[in-house]
Short mmCIF file of C-alpha atoms in Angstrom, two decimals:
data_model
loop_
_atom_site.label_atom_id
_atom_site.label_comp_id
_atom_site.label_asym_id
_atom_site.label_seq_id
_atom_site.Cartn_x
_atom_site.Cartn_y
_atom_site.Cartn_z
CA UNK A 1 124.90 1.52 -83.49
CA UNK A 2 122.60 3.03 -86.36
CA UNK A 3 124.73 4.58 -89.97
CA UNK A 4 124.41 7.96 -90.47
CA UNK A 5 121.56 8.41 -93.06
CA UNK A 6 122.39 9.50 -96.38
CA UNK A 7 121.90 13.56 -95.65
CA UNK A 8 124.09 13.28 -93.22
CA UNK A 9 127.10 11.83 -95.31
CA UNK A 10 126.43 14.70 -98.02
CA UNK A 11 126.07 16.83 -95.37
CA UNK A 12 129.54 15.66 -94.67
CA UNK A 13 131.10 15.38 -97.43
CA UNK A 14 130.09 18.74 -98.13
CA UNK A 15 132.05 20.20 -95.51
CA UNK A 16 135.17 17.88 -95.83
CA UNK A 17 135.13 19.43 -99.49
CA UNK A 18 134.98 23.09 -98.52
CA UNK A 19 138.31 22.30 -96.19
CA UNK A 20 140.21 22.09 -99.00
CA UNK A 21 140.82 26.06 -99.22
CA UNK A 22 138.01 26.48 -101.93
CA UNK A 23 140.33 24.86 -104.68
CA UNK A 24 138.12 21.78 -105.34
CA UNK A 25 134.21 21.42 -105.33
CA UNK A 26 132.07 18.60 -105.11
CA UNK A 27 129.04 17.88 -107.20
CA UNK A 28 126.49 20.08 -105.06
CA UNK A 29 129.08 23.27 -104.93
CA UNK A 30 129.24 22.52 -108.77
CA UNK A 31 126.00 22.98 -109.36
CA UNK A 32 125.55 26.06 -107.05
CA UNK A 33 128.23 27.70 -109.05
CA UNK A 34 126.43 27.21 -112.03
CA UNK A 35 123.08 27.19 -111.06
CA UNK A 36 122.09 23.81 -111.72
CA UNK A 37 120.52 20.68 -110.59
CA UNK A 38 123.32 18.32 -108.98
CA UNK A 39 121.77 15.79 -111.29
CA UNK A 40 122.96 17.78 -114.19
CA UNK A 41 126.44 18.76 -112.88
CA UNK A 42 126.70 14.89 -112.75
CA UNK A 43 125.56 14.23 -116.22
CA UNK A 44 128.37 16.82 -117.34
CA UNK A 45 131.14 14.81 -115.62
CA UNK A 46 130.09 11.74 -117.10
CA UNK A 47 129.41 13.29 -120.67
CA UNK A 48 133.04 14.93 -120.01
CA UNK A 49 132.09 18.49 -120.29
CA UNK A 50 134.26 18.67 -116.86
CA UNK A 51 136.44 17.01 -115.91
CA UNK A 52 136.71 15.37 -112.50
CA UNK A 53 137.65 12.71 -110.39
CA UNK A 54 136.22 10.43 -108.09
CA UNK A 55 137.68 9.85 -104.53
CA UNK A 56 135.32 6.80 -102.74
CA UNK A 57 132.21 8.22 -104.08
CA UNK A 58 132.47 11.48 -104.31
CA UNK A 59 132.81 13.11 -107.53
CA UNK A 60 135.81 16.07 -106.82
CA UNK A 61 136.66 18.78 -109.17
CA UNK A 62 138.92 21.67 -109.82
CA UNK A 63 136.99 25.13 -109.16
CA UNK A 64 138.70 26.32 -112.18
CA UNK A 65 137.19 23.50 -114.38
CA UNK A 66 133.65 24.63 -113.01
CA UNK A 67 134.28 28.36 -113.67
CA UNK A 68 135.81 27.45 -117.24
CA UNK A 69 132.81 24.96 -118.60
CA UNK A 70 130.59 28.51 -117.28
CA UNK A 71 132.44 30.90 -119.33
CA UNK A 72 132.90 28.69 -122.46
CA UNK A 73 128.89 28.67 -122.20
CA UNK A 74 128.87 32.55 -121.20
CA UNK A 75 130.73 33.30 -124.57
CA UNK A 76 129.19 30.93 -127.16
CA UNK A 77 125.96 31.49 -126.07
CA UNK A 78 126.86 35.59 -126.33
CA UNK A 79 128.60 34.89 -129.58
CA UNK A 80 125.54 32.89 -130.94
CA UNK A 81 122.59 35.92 -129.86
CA UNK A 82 124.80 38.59 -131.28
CA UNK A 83 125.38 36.61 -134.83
CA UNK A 84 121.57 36.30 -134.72
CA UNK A 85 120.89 39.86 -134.16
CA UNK A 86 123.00 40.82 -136.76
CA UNK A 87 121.28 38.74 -139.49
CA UNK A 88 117.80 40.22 -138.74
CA UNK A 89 116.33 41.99 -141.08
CA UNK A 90 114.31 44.84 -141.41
CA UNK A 91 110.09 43.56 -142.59
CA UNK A 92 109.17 45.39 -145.27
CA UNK A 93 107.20 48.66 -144.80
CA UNK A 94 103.43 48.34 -145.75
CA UNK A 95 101.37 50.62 -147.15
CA UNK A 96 102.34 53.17 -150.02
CA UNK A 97 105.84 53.98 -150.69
CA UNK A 98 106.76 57.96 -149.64
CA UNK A 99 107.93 58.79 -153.02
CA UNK A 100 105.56 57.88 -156.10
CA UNK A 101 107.55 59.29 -158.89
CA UNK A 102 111.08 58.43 -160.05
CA UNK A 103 113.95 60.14 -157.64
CA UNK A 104 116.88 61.57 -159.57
#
């Protein structure tokens, strides 16, 4: 008898993960949550940037953790482009100034 091929035990363990009442996500619901390659979801568990476990080999993680590492980037990344808007500053006007004589 012929193994499953590889797709199929994703497929799998895709579906075996979405039993669990939606409170843990696997490595290709990870990276639908945020968007991302499963690749990179992967390179974030092993850098530690969420935390996770791994059952056989499947990588299993807390939906929480997921939604957490998303807003922690959500905020900084706010935090960061509205620090940066507030230190533009205004160019200098060319041309001639409006008044030429001295204002009192």
């Amino acid at each position: 008898m012929k193994r499953p091929g590889r797709s199929l035990r994703k497929a799998e363990n895709r579906r075996l993960t979405n039993a669990v009442d939606g409170q843990t996500v696997g490595i290709f619901e990870a990276a639908g949550i945020l968007h991302v390659h499963p690749k990179t979801v992967e390179e974030l568990i092993r850098s530690g940037a969420i935390p996770a476990g791994k059952v056989g080999r499947a990588w299993v993680m807390m939906t929480c953790d997921v939604l957490a590492y998303a807003k922690k980037l959500i905020i900084s990344q706010t935090a960061e482009r509205l620090s940066a808007k507030r230190t533009v500053t205004k160019a200098p006007q060319r041309g001639r100034p409006l008044f030429c004589g001295v204002v009192k």
